[in-house]
mmCIF file of N, CA and C in Angstrom:
data_model
loop_
_atom_site.group_PDB
_atom_site.id
_atom_site.type_symbol
_atom_site.label_atom_id
_atom_site.label_comp_id
_atom_site.label_asym_id
_atom_site.label_seq_id
_atom_site.Cartn_x
_atom_site.Cartn_y
_atom_site.Cartn_z
ATOM 1 N N MET A 18 30.768 -181.798 -67.035
ATOM 2 C CA MET A 18 30.641 -181.867 -65.628
ATOM 3 C C MET A 18 29.123 -181.722 -65.135
ATOM 4 N N TRP A 19 28.547 -180.499 -65.845
ATOM 5 C CA TRP A 19 27.393 -180.063 -65.213
ATOM 6 C C TRP A 19 26.295 -181.043 -65.807
ATOM 7 N N PRO A 20 26.243 -181.526 -66.906
ATOM 8 C CA PRO A 20 25.303 -182.594 -67.268
ATOM 9 C C PRO A 20 25.354 -183.702 -66.336
ATOM 10 N N SER A 21 26.181 -184.022 -65.902
ATOM 11 C CA SER A 21 26.431 -185.504 -65.065
ATOM 12 C C SER A 21 26.173 -184.690 -63.729
ATOM 13 N N MET A 22 26.207 -183.791 -63.216
ATOM 14 C CA MET A 22 25.729 -183.361 -61.847
ATOM 15 C C MET A 22 24.287 -183.389 -61.836
ATOM 16 N N PHE A 23 23.359 -183.105 -62.825
ATOM 17 C CA PHE A 23 22.032 -182.731 -62.697
ATOM 18 C C PHE A 23 21.337 -184.160 -63.117
ATOM 19 N N GLY A 24 22.078 -184.956 -63.738
ATOM 20 C CA GLY A 24 21.646 -186.255 -64.236
ATOM 21 C C GLY A 24 21.336 -186.374 -65.786
ATOM 22 N N PRO A 25 20.810 -187.527 -66.249
ATOM 23 C CA PRO A 25 20.341 -187.460 -67.773
ATOM 24 C C PRO A 25 19.133 -186.877 -67.919
ATOM 25 N N GLY A 26 18.734 -186.015 -69.225
ATOM 26 C CA GLY A 26 17.538 -185.569 -69.189
ATOM 27 C C GLY A 26 16.878 -184.357 -68.243
ATOM 28 N N TRP A 27 18.110 -183.718 -67.909
ATOM 29 C CA TRP A 27 17.751 -182.709 -66.906
ATOM 30 C C TRP A 27 17.160 -181.307 -67.727
ATOM 31 N N GLY A 28 17.706 -181.190 -68.932
ATOM 32 C CA GLY A 28 16.993 -180.166 -69.647
ATOM 33 C C GLY A 28 15.548 -180.303 -70.001
ATOM 34 N N TRP A 29 15.032 -181.624 -70.079
ATOM 35 C CA TRP A 29 13.654 -181.621 -70.302
ATOM 36 C C TRP A 29 13.022 -181.385 -68.942
ATOM 37 N N GLY A 30 13.542 -181.497 -68.263
ATOM 38 C CA GLY A 30 12.930 -181.212 -66.767
ATOM 39 C C GLY A 30 12.681 -179.898 -66.509
ATOM 40 N N VAL A 31 13.766 -179.414 -66.684
ATOM 41 C CA VAL A 31 13.793 -177.595 -66.480
ATOM 42 C C VAL A 31 12.687 -177.183 -67.514
ATOM 43 N N LEU A 32 12.489 -177.824 -68.957
ATOM 44 C CA LEU A 32 11.694 -177.277 -69.742
ATOM 45 C C LEU A 32 10.203 -177.414 -69.374
ATOM 46 N N VAL A 33 10.139 -178.482 -68.708
ATOM 47 C CA VAL A 33 8.849 -178.922 -68.458
ATOM 48 C C VAL A 33 8.335 -178.099 -67.262
ATOM 49 N N THR A 34 9.150 -177.795 -66.333
ATOM 50 C CA THR A 34 8.872 -177.337 -65.045
ATOM 51 C C THR A 34 8.861 -175.863 -65.441
ATOM 52 N N SER A 35 9.638 -174.994 -66.203
ATOM 53 C CA SER A 35 9.356 -173.649 -66.730
ATOM 54 C C SER A 35 8.021 -173.730 -67.292
ATOM 55 N N ALA A 36 7.758 -174.572 -68.339
ATOM 56 C CA ALA A 36 6.306 -174.218 -68.795
ATOM 57 C C ALA A 36 5.212 -174.389 -67.896
ATOM 58 N N PHE A 37 5.214 -175.417 -67.169
ATOM 59 C CA PHE A 37 4.372 -175.643 -65.816
ATOM 60 C C PHE A 37 3.894 -174.390 -65.097
ATOM 61 N N LEU A 38 5.387 -173.598 -64.735
ATOM 62 C CA LEU A 38 5.292 -172.718 -63.825
ATOM 63 C C LEU A 38 4.756 -171.483 -64.909
ATOM 64 N N PHE A 39 4.851 -171.258 -66.218
ATOM 65 C CA PHE A 39 4.309 -169.960 -67.255
ATOM 66 C C PHE A 39 2.642 -170.148 -67.155
ATOM 67 N N ILE A 40 2.146 -171.605 -67.026
ATOM 68 C CA ILE A 40 0.965 -171.964 -67.395
ATOM 69 C C ILE A 40 0.128 -171.554 -65.873
ATOM 70 N N VAL A 41 0.758 -171.693 -64.736
ATOM 71 C CA VAL A 41 0.223 -171.601 -63.715
ATOM 72 C C VAL A 41 0.024 -169.854 -63.244
ATOM 73 N N LEU A 42 1.400 -169.206 -63.469
ATOM 74 C CA LEU A 42 1.525 -167.680 -63.471
ATOM 75 C C LEU A 42 0.290 -167.101 -64.729
ATOM 76 N N GLY A 43 0.266 -167.794 -65.651
ATOM 77 C CA GLY A 43 -0.922 -167.184 -66.740
ATOM 78 C C GLY A 43 -2.352 -167.140 -66.348
ATOM 79 N N ILE A 44 -2.583 -168.478 -65.637
ATOM 80 C CA ILE A 44 -3.971 -168.602 -65.213
ATOM 81 C C ILE A 44 -4.042 -167.472 -63.778
ATOM 82 N N LEU A 45 -3.166 -167.243 -62.889
ATOM 83 C CA LEU A 45 -3.102 -166.469 -62.013
ATOM 84 C C LEU A 45 -3.156 -165.102 -62.246
ATOM 85 N N GLY A 46 -2.674 -164.646 -63.417
ATOM 86 C CA GLY A 46 -2.640 -163.480 -63.746
ATOM 87 C C GLY A 46 -4.135 -163.057 -64.636
ATOM 88 N N PHE A 47 -4.500 -164.103 -65.092
ATOM 89 C CA PHE A 47 -5.890 -164.074 -65.763
ATOM 90 C C PHE A 47 -6.903 -163.852 -64.585
ATOM 91 N N LEU A 48 -6.814 -164.625 -63.638
ATOM 92 C CA LEU A 48 -7.618 -164.249 -62.528
ATOM 93 C C LEU A 48 -7.691 -163.229 -61.635
ATOM 94 N N PHE A 49 -6.301 -162.438 -61.822
ATOM 95 C CA PHE A 49 -6.093 -161.231 -61.015
ATOM 96 C C PHE A 49 -6.914 -160.099 -62.060
ATOM 97 N N VAL A 50 -6.692 -160.144 -63.176
ATOM 98 C CA VAL A 50 -7.289 -159.394 -63.955
ATOM 99 C C VAL A 50 -9.008 -159.319 -64.250
ATOM 100 N N VAL A 51 -9.473 -160.706 -63.934
ATOM 101 C CA VAL A 51 -10.780 -160.536 -64.059
ATOM 102 C C VAL A 51 -11.645 -160.028 -62.306
ATOM 103 N N ILE A 52 -10.725 -160.473 -61.499
ATOM 104 C CA ILE A 52 -11.364 -160.179 -60.114
ATOM 105 C C ILE A 52 -10.968 -158.560 -59.750
ATOM 106 N N TYR A 53 -9.929 -157.941 -60.223
ATOM 107 C CA TYR A 53 -9.322 -156.633 -59.778
ATOM 108 C C TYR A 53 -9.343 -155.626 -61.125
ATOM 109 N N GLY A 54 -9.752 -156.257 -62.144
ATOM 110 C CA GLY A 54 -9.705 -155.232 -63.465
ATOM 111 C C GLY A 54 -10.897 -154.126 -63.213
ATOM 112 N N PRO A 55 -10.812 -153.507 -64.346
ATOM 113 C CA PRO A 55 -11.759 -152.394 -64.265
ATOM 114 C C PRO A 55 -13.290 -153.300 -64.001
ATOM 115 N N PRO A 56 -14.542 -152.343 -63.532
ATOM 116 C CA PRO A 56 -15.655 -152.966 -63.709
ATOM 117 C C PRO A 56 -16.267 -152.814 -65.213
ATOM 118 N N ARG A 57 -17.292 -153.916 -65.267
ATOM 119 C CA ARG A 57 -18.009 -153.893 -66.622
ATOM 120 C C ARG A 57 -18.915 -152.714 -66.647
ATOM 121 N N GLN A 58 -19.216 -152.083 -67.783
ATOM 122 C CA GLN A 58 -20.161 -151.149 -67.682
ATOM 123 C C GLN A 58 -21.646 -151.826 -67.696
ATOM 124 N N ALA A 59 -21.934 -152.135 -66.525
ATOM 125 C CA ALA A 59 -23.376 -152.406 -66.414
ATOM 126 C C ALA A 59 -24.248 -151.813 -66.190
ATOM 127 N N GLU A 60 -24.135 -150.434 -65.656
ATOM 128 C CA GLU A 60 -25.059 -149.587 -65.457
ATOM 129 C C GLU A 60 -25.257 -148.692 -66.665
ATOM 130 N N GLU A 61 -26.841 -148.381 -67.022
ATOM 131 C CA GLU A 61 -26.933 -147.433 -67.800
ATOM 132 C C GLU A 61 -27.093 -146.279 -67.486
ATOM 133 N N SER A 62 -26.552 -145.131 -68.458
ATOM 134 C CA SER A 62 -25.987 -143.770 -68.241
ATOM 135 C C SER A 62 -27.234 -143.105 -68.249
ATOM 136 N N VAL A 63 -27.230 -141.956 -67.653
ATOM 137 C CA VAL A 63 -28.501 -141.208 -67.920
ATOM 138 C C VAL A 63 -28.868 -140.706 -69.385
ATOM 139 N N GLU A 64 -27.872 -140.501 -70.126
ATOM 140 C CA GLU A 64 -28.221 -139.999 -71.411
ATOM 141 C C GLU A 64 -28.913 -141.377 -72.194
ATOM 142 N N HIS A 65 -28.505 -142.579 -71.866
ATOM 143 C CA HIS A 65 -29.070 -143.386 -72.780
ATOM 144 C C HIS A 65 -30.319 -143.729 -72.253
ATOM 145 N N LEU A 66 -30.553 -143.808 -70.779
ATOM 146 C CA LEU A 66 -31.995 -143.888 -70.230
ATOM 147 C C LEU A 66 -32.963 -142.459 -71.039
ATOM 148 N N TRP A 67 -32.457 -141.446 -71.032
ATOM 149 C CA TRP A 67 -33.206 -140.463 -71.638
ATOM 150 C C TRP A 67 -33.488 -140.626 -72.989
ATOM 151 N N HIS A 68 -32.604 -141.316 -73.619
ATOM 152 C CA HIS A 68 -33.054 -141.643 -75.106
ATOM 153 C C HIS A 68 -33.847 -142.548 -75.320
ATOM 154 N N ARG A 69 -33.742 -143.663 -74.445
ATOM 155 C CA ARG A 69 -34.584 -144.918 -74.410
ATOM 156 C C ARG A 69 -36.286 -144.277 -73.854
ATOM 157 N N PHE A 70 -36.216 -143.238 -73.086
ATOM 158 C CA PHE A 70 -37.492 -142.500 -72.682
ATOM 159 C C PHE A 70 -37.992 -141.550 -73.680
ATOM 160 N N GLU A 71 -37.369 -141.006 -74.595
ATOM 161 C CA GLU A 71 -37.442 -140.081 -75.797
ATOM 162 C C GLU A 71 -38.248 -141.110 -76.755
ATOM 163 N N GLU A 72 -37.501 -142.422 -77.034
ATOM 164 C CA GLU A 72 -38.074 -142.698 -77.946
ATOM 165 C C GLU A 72 -39.413 -143.860 -77.571
ATOM 166 N N GLY A 73 -39.720 -143.647 -76.242
ATOM 167 C CA GLY A 73 -40.957 -144.450 -76.060
ATOM 168 C C GLY A 73 -40.829 -145.897 -75.298
ATOM 169 N N ASP A 74 -39.427 -146.145 -75.115
ATOM 170 C CA ASP A 74 -39.323 -147.657 -74.445
ATOM 171 C C ASP A 74 -39.397 -147.512 -73.228
ATOM 172 N N LEU A 75 -39.150 -146.318 -72.485
ATOM 173 C CA LEU A 75 -39.565 -146.338 -71.274
ATOM 174 C C LEU A 75 -40.555 -145.380 -70.650
ATOM 175 N N THR A 76 -41.436 -145.429 -69.394
ATOM 176 C CA THR A 76 -42.581 -144.604 -69.228
ATOM 177 C C THR A 76 -41.553 -143.724 -68.171
ATOM 178 N N ARG A 77 -42.239 -142.503 -68.092
ATOM 179 C CA ARG A 77 -41.589 -141.691 -67.129
ATOM 180 C C ARG A 77 -41.442 -141.845 -65.609
ATOM 181 N N GLN A 78 -42.215 -143.323 -65.173
ATOM 182 C CA GLN A 78 -41.900 -143.897 -63.880
ATOM 183 C C GLN A 78 -40.391 -144.800 -63.849
ATOM 184 N N GLU A 79 -40.678 -145.494 -65.334
ATOM 185 C CA GLU A 79 -39.425 -146.656 -65.137
ATOM 186 C C GLU A 79 -38.266 -145.664 -65.312
ATOM 187 N N PHE A 80 -38.171 -144.499 -66.023
ATOM 188 C CA PHE A 80 -37.281 -143.585 -66.248
ATOM 189 C C PHE A 80 -36.769 -143.249 -64.788
ATOM 190 N N GLU A 81 -37.565 -142.463 -64.029
ATOM 191 C CA GLU A 81 -37.325 -141.781 -62.548
ATOM 192 C C GLU A 81 -36.733 -143.098 -61.740
ATOM 193 N N ARG A 82 -37.180 -144.261 -61.784
ATOM 194 C CA ARG A 82 -36.857 -145.610 -61.032
ATOM 195 C C ARG A 82 -35.567 -145.632 -61.541
ATOM 196 N N TYR A 83 -35.134 -146.118 -62.495
ATOM 197 C CA TYR A 83 -33.696 -146.188 -62.943
ATOM 198 C C TYR A 83 -32.747 -145.134 -62.642
ATOM 199 N N ARG A 84 -33.293 -143.757 -62.850
ATOM 200 C CA ARG A 84 -32.444 -142.819 -62.025
ATOM 201 C C ARG A 84 -32.063 -143.115 -60.707
ATOM 202 N N ARG A 85 -33.107 -142.934 -60.192
ATOM 203 C CA ARG A 85 -33.031 -143.066 -58.590
ATOM 204 C C ARG A 85 -32.239 -144.382 -57.868
ATOM 205 N N ALA A 86 -32.142 -145.466 -58.744
ATOM 206 C CA ALA A 86 -31.541 -146.608 -58.491
ATOM 207 C C ALA A 86 -30.008 -146.421 -58.865
ATOM 208 N N GLY A 87 -29.828 -145.727 -60.023
ATOM 209 C CA GLY A 87 -28.396 -145.300 -60.294
ATOM 210 C C GLY A 87 -27.615 -144.325 -59.356
ATOM 211 N N ARG A 88 -28.455 -143.565 -58.735
ATOM 212 C CA ARG A 88 -27.961 -142.470 -57.712
ATOM 213 C C ARG A 88 -27.841 -143.084 -56.341
ATOM 214 N N ALA A 89 -28.625 -144.096 -56.011
ATOM 215 C CA ALA A 89 -28.335 -144.650 -54.832
ATOM 216 C C ALA A 89 -27.287 -145.953 -54.765
ATOM 217 N N ARG A 90 -27.122 -146.341 -56.184
ATOM 218 C CA ARG A 90 -25.608 -146.930 -56.421
ATOM 219 C C ARG A 90 -24.354 -146.270 -56.091
ATOM 220 N N LEU A 91 -24.495 -145.108 -56.866
ATOM 221 C CA LEU A 91 -23.391 -144.277 -56.905
ATOM 222 C C LEU A 91 -23.014 -143.563 -55.749
ATOM 223 N N SER A 92 -24.167 -143.126 -54.721
ATOM 224 C CA SER A 92 -23.894 -142.625 -53.579
ATOM 225 C C SER A 92 -23.499 -143.940 -52.387
ATOM 226 N N ALA A 93 -23.782 -145.090 -52.769
ATOM 227 C CA ALA A 93 -23.294 -146.165 -51.896
ATOM 228 C C ALA A 93 -21.968 -146.464 -52.406
ATOM 229 N N ARG A 94 -21.349 -146.430 -53.633
ATOM 230 C CA ARG A 94 -20.295 -146.718 -53.858
ATOM 231 C C ARG A 94 -19.283 -145.632 -53.346
ATOM 232 N N GLU A 95 -19.667 -144.438 -53.436
ATOM 233 C CA GLU A 95 -18.970 -143.150 -52.777
ATOM 234 C C GLU A 95 -18.665 -143.358 -51.239
ATOM 235 N N ALA A 96 -19.657 -143.815 -50.609
ATOM 236 C CA ALA A 96 -19.815 -144.223 -49.145
ATOM 237 C C ALA A 96 -18.643 -145.061 -48.718
ATOM 238 N N HIS A 97 -18.298 -145.943 -49.563
ATOM 239 C CA HIS A 97 -17.625 -147.136 -49.543
ATOM 240 C C HIS A 97 -16.061 -146.826 -49.670
ATOM 241 N N LYS A 98 -15.959 -145.652 -50.255
ATOM 242 C CA LYS A 98 -14.499 -145.272 -50.617
ATOM 243 C C LYS A 98 -13.751 -144.728 -49.491
#
């Protein structure tokens, strides 16, 4: 009774439809994680900057400029919360 109700080959239709649905949901889930996931570690920590300064990779002025920029980003981020 049931197979004749849905027509011949309805099993393959359900299989293809569910596969398509899982692919679409997987893509949407991936985009959700990329957009709303935790931010990547793009900023350099003060310890890392200090290490670079001690090694001679940064001058004092560069170290201070990076540190001020980091503070400004942090205060701007807290202001938006």
